[in-house]
Coordinates of C-alpha atoms in Angstrom, one line a residue:
M1 CA -26.0 -13.5 12.3
T2 CA -25.9 -17.6 12.5
K3 CA -24.7 -19.2 15.4
R4 CA -22.1 -20.2 13.5
D5 CA -21.1 -16.6 12.9
T6 CA -20.2 -16.1 16.7
C7 CA -18.4 -17.6 19.3
S8 CA -19.4 -18.3 23.4
Y9 CA -19.3 -14.7 24.2
G10 CA -20.8 -13.6 21.6
C11 CA -18.2 -12.2 18.8
P12 CA -17.7 -11.9 15.0
S13 CA -16.8 -15.0 13.9
R14 CA -12.9 -15.0 12.4
R15 CA -14.7 -15.3 8.7
S16 CA -17.5 -12.3 9.7
L17 CA -14.3 -10.1 10.9
L18 CA -12.4 -10.8 7.8
G19 CA -14.5 -10.9 5.6
S20 CA -14.4 -10.1 1.7
A21 CA -11.8 -7.4 2.6
A22 CA -9.2 -8.9 0.7
M23 CA -11.3 -10.0 -2.4
C24 CA -12.1 -5.8 -2.6
L25 CA -8.3 -4.9 -2.5
S26 CA -7.2 -3.6 -6.0
V27 CA -3.9 -3.5 -7.8
P28 CA -3.5 -7.3 -7.4
F29 CA -0.1 -8.0 -6.1
V30 CA 1.8 -11.2 -7.7
V31 CA 4.4 -13.6 -6.5
K32 CA 6.8 -14.6 -9.4
A33 CA 7.9 -17.5 -7.5
T34 CA 9.8 -20.3 -9.0
K35 CA 12.1 -23.6 -7.8
V36 CA 15.0 -21.4 -8.6
W37 CA 13.5 -18.5 -6.5
A38 CA 13.0 -20.6 -3.3
D39 CA 16.2 -21.5 -2.4
D40 CA 17.5 -25.4 -1.4
K41 CA 16.6 -25.1 2.5
I42 CA 12.8 -24.6 2.1
A43 CA 12.7 -26.7 -1.5
G44 CA 11.2 -30.4 -1.1
S45 CA 7.8 -32.1 -2.0
G46 CA 4.4 -33.5 -1.1
E47 CA 2.1 -32.0 1.4
V48 CA 1.1 -29.4 4.4
V49 CA -1.8 -29.1 6.0
V50 CA -3.2 -25.3 7.1
Y51 CA -5.7 -24.4 8.5
S52 CA -7.7 -21.4 7.3
Y53 CA -10.8 -18.9 8.2
G54 CA -13.0 -19.9 4.5
G55 CA -14.5 -17.4 2.6
S56 CA -12.2 -14.5 0.8
F57 CA -9.8 -14.9 3.0
T58 CA -9.1 -18.9 1.9
E59 CA -9.5 -17.6 -1.8
G60 CA -6.9 -14.9 -1.1
V61 CA -4.3 -17.0 0.3
R62 CA -4.5 -19.8 -2.0
R63 CA -3.9 -17.4 -5.4
Y64 CA -1.0 -15.1 -3.2
V65 CA 0.2 -17.1 -1.1
Y66 CA -0.6 -21.2 -1.0
E67 CA 0.2 -21.1 -5.3
P68 CA 3.3 -19.9 -5.1
F69 CA 4.0 -21.6 -2.1
T70 CA 3.2 -24.7 -4.4
K71 CA 4.8 -23.4 -7.3
A72 CA 8.3 -22.0 -5.1
T73 CA 9.0 -25.5 -3.4
G74 CA 7.1 -28.1 -4.7
I75 CA 5.1 -29.0 -1.8
R76 CA 1.2 -28.5 -2.6
V77 CA -0.8 -26.5 0.4
V78 CA -4.0 -28.7 1.6
D79 CA -6.1 -26.3 3.8
V80 CA -9.0 -26.9 6.3
V81 CA -11.4 -24.5 7.2
A82 CA -13.2 -23.9 10.8
D83 CA -14.6 -20.6 12.4
F84 CA -12.4 -21.2 15.1
A85 CA -9.2 -23.6 14.7
E86 CA -8.8 -23.7 19.1
P87 CA -11.6 -26.2 19.3
Q88 CA -10.2 -28.9 17.3
I89 CA -6.9 -28.9 18.1
R90 CA -7.5 -29.2 21.9
A91 CA -9.5 -32.4 20.1
M92 CA -7.0 -33.3 18.1
H93 CA -3.9 -33.1 20.9
Q94 CA -6.3 -35.0 23.5
A95 CA -7.4 -37.8 21.0
G96 CA -3.4 -38.1 20.3
R97 CA -4.1 -38.2 16.4
V98 CA -3.0 -34.6 15.1
D99 CA -4.1 -33.9 11.2
W100 CA -2.9 -30.4 10.9
D101 CA 0.2 -28.8 10.4
I102 CA -0.7 -25.5 11.2
G103 CA -3.6 -23.7 12.6
Y104 CA -4.1 -19.9 13.4
L105 CA -4.7 -18.3 17.1
V106 CA -6.1 -15.6 19.0
P107 CA -3.9 -14.4 21.6
Q108 CA -5.9 -15.2 25.1
S109 CA -5.8 -18.8 23.6
Y110 CA -2.2 -18.9 23.4
P111 CA -0.7 -19.5 27.0
A112 CA -2.8 -22.2 28.3
M113 CA -2.1 -24.2 25.0
H114 CA 2.0 -23.4 24.6
E115 CA 2.1 -24.6 28.3
A116 CA 0.0 -28.1 27.3
G117 CA 2.8 -28.3 25.2
M118 CA 0.6 -28.3 21.9
F119 CA 3.1 -26.5 19.6
V120 CA 6.7 -27.2 18.2
P121 CA 9.5 -24.7 18.1
I122 CA 10.0 -22.4 14.6
D123 CA 12.6 -23.4 13.2
Y124 CA 14.0 -19.5 12.3
S125 CA 16.9 -20.9 10.6
L126 CA 14.9 -21.6 7.6
W127 CA 14.4 -17.7 7.3
D128 CA 15.8 -15.3 5.5
Q129 CA 17.6 -12.2 6.6
E130 CA 15.1 -9.7 5.4
S131 CA 12.4 -12.0 7.3
L132 CA 14.3 -11.8 10.5
E133 CA 15.1 -7.8 10.3
G134 CA 11.7 -7.0 9.0
T135 CA 10.2 -9.1 12.1
P136 CA 9.9 -7.6 15.1
Q137 CA 10.9 -9.7 17.9
H138 CA 8.0 -9.7 19.8
A139 CA 6.5 -11.0 17.1
R140 CA 8.3 -14.3 16.4
L141 CA 8.0 -16.3 19.2
E142 CA 9.6 -19.9 20.7
D143 CA 6.5 -21.8 19.1
A144 CA 4.4 -19.4 17.3
V145 CA 4.6 -16.3 15.0
V146 CA 2.6 -13.5 14.2
I147 CA 0.4 -14.4 11.1
H148 CA -1.7 -11.1 11.3
Q149 CA -2.9 -7.8 12.6
T150 CA -6.6 -6.6 13.3
A151 CA -7.3 -3.1 15.2
G152 CA -10.4 -1.0 15.4
V153 CA -10.4 2.2 13.9
L154 CA -12.7 6.0 14.3
A155 CA -13.8 5.8 10.9
Y156 CA -16.2 8.7 9.7
D157 CA -18.4 10.4 6.6
E158 CA -16.5 13.0 5.1
R159 CA -19.6 14.1 3.7
A160 CA -21.2 14.8 7.3
F161 CA -18.0 16.6 8.1
P162 CA -16.4 18.5 5.2
K163 CA -14.6 21.0 6.7
G164 CA -12.8 18.2 8.6
G165 CA -14.3 14.9 11.3
P166 CA -13.7 13.2 14.8
Q167 CA -9.4 12.8 14.7
N168 CA -9.7 11.0 18.0
W169 CA -12.0 9.3 20.7
V170 CA -12.6 12.9 22.8
D171 CA -13.9 13.9 19.4
F172 CA -15.9 10.8 19.4
W173 CA -18.0 11.3 22.2
D174 CA -18.0 15.2 21.5
H175 CA -21.8 15.6 20.2
K176 CA -22.1 19.2 19.9
K177 CA -18.9 19.4 18.2
F178 CA -19.4 16.3 16.0
L179 CA -23.1 16.4 15.0
G180 CA -24.6 13.2 13.6
P181 CA -25.5 9.2 14.9
R182 CA -22.8 7.4 15.9
G183 CA -22.1 3.7 16.0
L184 CA -20.1 0.6 18.2
E185 CA -18.9 -2.6 18.1
A186 CA -21.3 -4.4 20.8
P187 CA -19.7 -7.7 20.8
L188 CA -16.6 -7.2 23.0
G189 CA -16.2 -5.2 26.0
K190 CA -12.4 -5.4 25.5
H191 CA -12.5 -3.3 22.2
T192 CA -15.1 -0.6 23.0
I193 CA -14.4 0.3 26.6
P194 CA -11.0 1.3 25.9
H195 CA -11.9 3.9 23.6
A196 CA -14.5 4.6 25.8
L197 CA -11.6 5.2 28.6
L198 CA -9.6 7.2 25.9
S199 CA -12.4 9.7 25.7
T200 CA -11.5 11.1 29.1
G201 CA -8.5 12.3 27.8
I202 CA -6.5 9.3 28.9
A203 CA -2.8 9.1 27.9
H204 CA -2.7 6.0 25.4
K205 CA 0.5 4.0 27.5
D206 CA -2.2 4.0 30.6
V207 CA -4.8 2.1 29.1
W208 CA -4.0 -1.3 30.0
P209 CA -4.2 -2.4 32.3
L210 CA -8.0 -2.2 32.4
T211 CA -7.7 -1.9 36.4
D212 CA -11.5 -1.4 38.4
D213 CA -10.9 2.2 38.2
K214 CA -10.8 2.5 34.6
I215 CA -13.6 0.1 33.8
D216 CA -15.9 2.0 36.2
R217 CA -14.3 5.9 34.4
A218 CA -14.9 4.0 31.2
F219 CA -18.7 2.7 31.6
E220 CA -19.3 6.3 32.7
K221 CA -18.7 8.1 29.9
L222 CA -20.5 4.8 28.1
N223 CA -23.6 5.9 30.0
E224 CA -22.9 9.7 28.5
I225 CA -22.6 8.1 24.2
K226 CA -24.9 5.2 24.4
P227 CA -28.0 7.5 23.7
R228 CA -26.5 8.8 21.2
V229 CA -25.5 5.2 19.0
V230 CA -28.4 4.4 16.8
K231 CA -27.0 0.8 16.3
W232 CA -24.6 -1.4 17.9
W233 CA -23.0 -3.3 15.4
T234 CA -22.5 -6.7 15.6
A235 CA -20.9 -7.9 12.1
G236 CA -17.6 -6.5 10.5
G237 CA -18.8 -5.4 7.4
E238 CA -21.8 -3.4 9.1
P239 CA -19.8 -0.2 9.7
P240 CA -18.3 0.7 6.5
Q241 CA -22.0 0.2 4.7
L242 CA -23.7 2.1 7.0
L243 CA -22.0 4.9 6.9
V244 CA -22.0 4.4 2.9
N245 CA -25.6 4.5 3.5
G246 CA -25.4 7.9 5.7
E247 CA -27.3 5.9 8.5
Y248 CA -23.6 6.5 10.4
A249 CA -21.9 10.1 10.7
M250 CA -19.1 8.0 12.3
T251 CA -18.7 4.3 14.4
S252 CA -15.4 2.2 15.1
A253 CA -14.7 -0.2 12.6
F254 CA -12.2 -3.1 11.8
D255 CA -8.9 -2.2 9.5
G256 CA -9.5 -4.0 7.0
R257 CA -13.1 -3.5 6.2
L258 CA -12.0 -0.1 5.9
T259 CA -9.6 -0.4 3.6
A260 CA -11.2 -2.7 1.4
A261 CA -14.0 0.1 1.5
I262 CA -11.8 3.1 0.8
R263 CA -10.2 1.2 -1.8
G264 CA -13.5 0.7 -3.5
G265 CA -14.0 4.7 -3.6
A266 CA -16.3 4.4 -0.2
P267 CA -16.4 8.4 1.4
I268 CA -15.1 7.1 4.5
K269 CA -12.1 8.3 6.3
C270 CA -10.1 7.0 9.6
S271 CA -8.1 8.4 12.4
W272 CA -6.0 5.4 13.7
D273 CA -5.4 7.4 17.3
G274 CA -6.4 4.7 20.1
A275 CA -6.8 2.2 17.7
W276 CA -7.1 -1.1 19.8
L277 CA -4.5 -3.6 18.1
T278 CA -4.8 -7.3 18.4
R279 CA -2.6 -9.7 16.9
S280 CA -3.2 -13.7 16.0
Y281 CA -0.9 -15.9 15.8
A282 CA 0.4 -19.4 13.9
V283 CA 1.6 -22.4 15.3
I284 CA 3.0 -25.4 13.9
L285 CA 0.7 -28.8 15.8
K286 CA 2.8 -31.5 17.6
G287 CA 2.5 -34.3 16.4
G288 CA 1.4 -33.3 12.7
P289 CA 2.2 -34.5 9.6
N290 CA 4.5 -32.9 7.9
P291 CA 6.4 -30.4 10.6
A292 CA 9.3 -30.0 7.9
N293 CA 6.9 -29.2 5.1
A294 CA 5.7 -26.5 7.8
Q295 CA 8.2 -25.1 9.0
K296 CA 9.0 -24.1 5.3
F297 CA 5.4 -22.9 4.8
F298 CA 6.2 -20.6 8.0
A299 CA 9.6 -19.1 6.4
F300 CA 8.2 -18.6 3.1
L301 CA 4.6 -17.4 3.9
N302 CA 7.4 -14.4 5.9
R303 CA 9.5 -14.0 3.2
A304 CA 8.7 -9.8 2.6
E305 CA 7.1 -10.5 -1.0
I306 CA 4.9 -13.3 0.4
A307 CA 3.9 -11.2 3.2
A308 CA 3.2 -8.3 0.8
G309 CA 1.0 -10.9 -0.9
W310 CA -0.8 -12.3 2.4
T311 CA -1.7 -8.5 2.9
Q312 CA -3.0 -8.1 -0.4
G313 CA -5.3 -11.7 -0.4
T314 CA -6.2 -10.9 3.7
G315 CA -6.6 -7.4 3.9
Y316 CA -4.8 -7.9 6.8
P317 CA -1.0 -7.2 7.2
G318 CA 1.6 -9.8 9.0
P319 CA 4.5 -7.8 11.2
N320 CA 7.1 -7.9 8.1
T321 CA 7.5 -4.2 7.8
N322 CA 10.0 -5.4 4.5
Q323 CA 6.7 -6.1 2.9
L324 CA 6.3 -2.0 2.8
K325 CA 8.3 -2.3 -0.3
H326 CA 6.6 -4.3 -1.9
L327 CA 2.8 -3.2 -1.7
P328 CA 1.1 -0.3 -3.4
A329 CA 2.2 2.8 -2.4
G330 CA -2.5 3.7 -2.1
L331 CA -2.5 0.6 0.4
I332 CA 0.0 1.7 2.8
P333 CA -1.2 4.7 4.4
L334 CA -4.5 2.2 5.1
L335 CA -2.2 -0.6 7.5
S336 CA -1.3 -0.7 10.9
I337 CA 2.3 -1.7 10.1
N338 CA 2.7 1.5 8.4
P339 CA 5.0 4.0 10.9
E340 CA 2.9 6.5 11.5
N341 CA -0.3 4.6 12.1
A342 CA 1.5 1.7 14.2
A343 CA 2.7 4.5 16.8
K344 CA -0.9 6.0 17.4
T345 CA -2.2 2.3 18.2
I346 CA -2.7 0.9 21.5
P347 CA -2.1 -3.0 21.5
E348 CA -4.0 -5.3 23.4
D349 CA -2.5 -6.2 26.9
T350 CA -3.1 -10.5 26.3
D351 CA -1.8 -11.5 29.4
W352 CA -3.2 -9.3 31.5
L353 CA -6.4 -10.4 30.0
V354 CA -6.1 -14.0 30.7
Q355 CA -4.8 -13.4 34.4
K356 CA -7.2 -14.7 36.8
R357 CA -8.7 -12.7 39.4
P358 CA -9.8 -13.9 43.0
D359 CA -13.1 -15.1 42.2
G360 CA -11.3 -17.7 39.8
K361 CA -12.6 -15.5 36.4
T362 CA -10.1 -14.4 33.7
N363 CA -9.8 -10.1 33.8
A364 CA -11.2 -10.8 30.1
E365 CA -14.4 -13.5 31.3
H366 CA -14.6 -10.2 33.9
I367 CA -14.9 -7.3 31.6
Q368 CA -16.7 -9.2 29.7
E369 CA -19.7 -10.2 31.5
R370 CA -19.8 -6.3 32.6
W371 CA -19.9 -5.4 29.5
L372 CA -22.5 -7.8 28.7
A373 CA -24.4 -6.8 31.9
W374 CA -24.7 -2.9 30.8
R375 CA -25.7 -3.8 27.0
A376 CA -28.9 -5.5 28.3
A377 CA -29.5 -2.9 31.1

């Protein structure tokens, strides 16, 4: 990957992570939006400037969200593209000139930016009842809304296991019962360390916070599996391709990439047991040029039919579970908002990750430094 494709911790860019999952999804969803369908509360004029990750992600949201929004409300969407929004948002805030209306953030960035007063409160009075009922309270913050969820699941080549493959991370570590080359994510330790901890048999509810003793246990298990990992993948598209090629028998992988591959006919199965789950936030920037239109955009985006369009267009679902009524039946079993899958996931403890340790470093920085040192050893 190029330098542009990685962040300061060596993690894949969001464009790399989200990649082409959207464009590979079949059975296109078409929003039947009209001026009549949009009520007076969100009708308007002018424009709204919205951040996006670029590539097929932006192509998907233009088709399934932006164009229907303009048709329904009369408000034009101007998208701006960057791999990471946070540096630009901070720079605009410091300069006192904010050119965007809406940005998307990783959860670890949100607390400090919230405290700095960079965002405006969300006007939930514009949301319809179905949006409010389908979107859990934890996804509706005072000044941020969960825009989509990403999960890391266990995937395997079903051709390698005709009688059934590994169903959890204990199975993944069992190289005698489940033969074959393994793959694991290289860039972010906060994703792979919990998988190793789960291989010890720890209960899902006890994984977070990743206290030092738990991290020690995880690295003991990582030492066991290290010789079995034939390639530590760095880009989201690698795991499905290496499974299809037969270079992996099993691996961790991003859910959206797997969804695209499976719906494209790849011989891959996945297990949601112990999948890590992280959420990205959407925010309205204080001082942006079109705050009223930004509020209307949020209200439109989180309607069930449009949330389903977002999922179809990007491969990664927003939190409104009422969208399940509007999605193809074959797609629902592959999504993190499917209740059966959601019950098996382990949400990332963002509050713990951003807490400072006695040495002044955050917990996220500490585990990442230890992870990189272990990988280099």
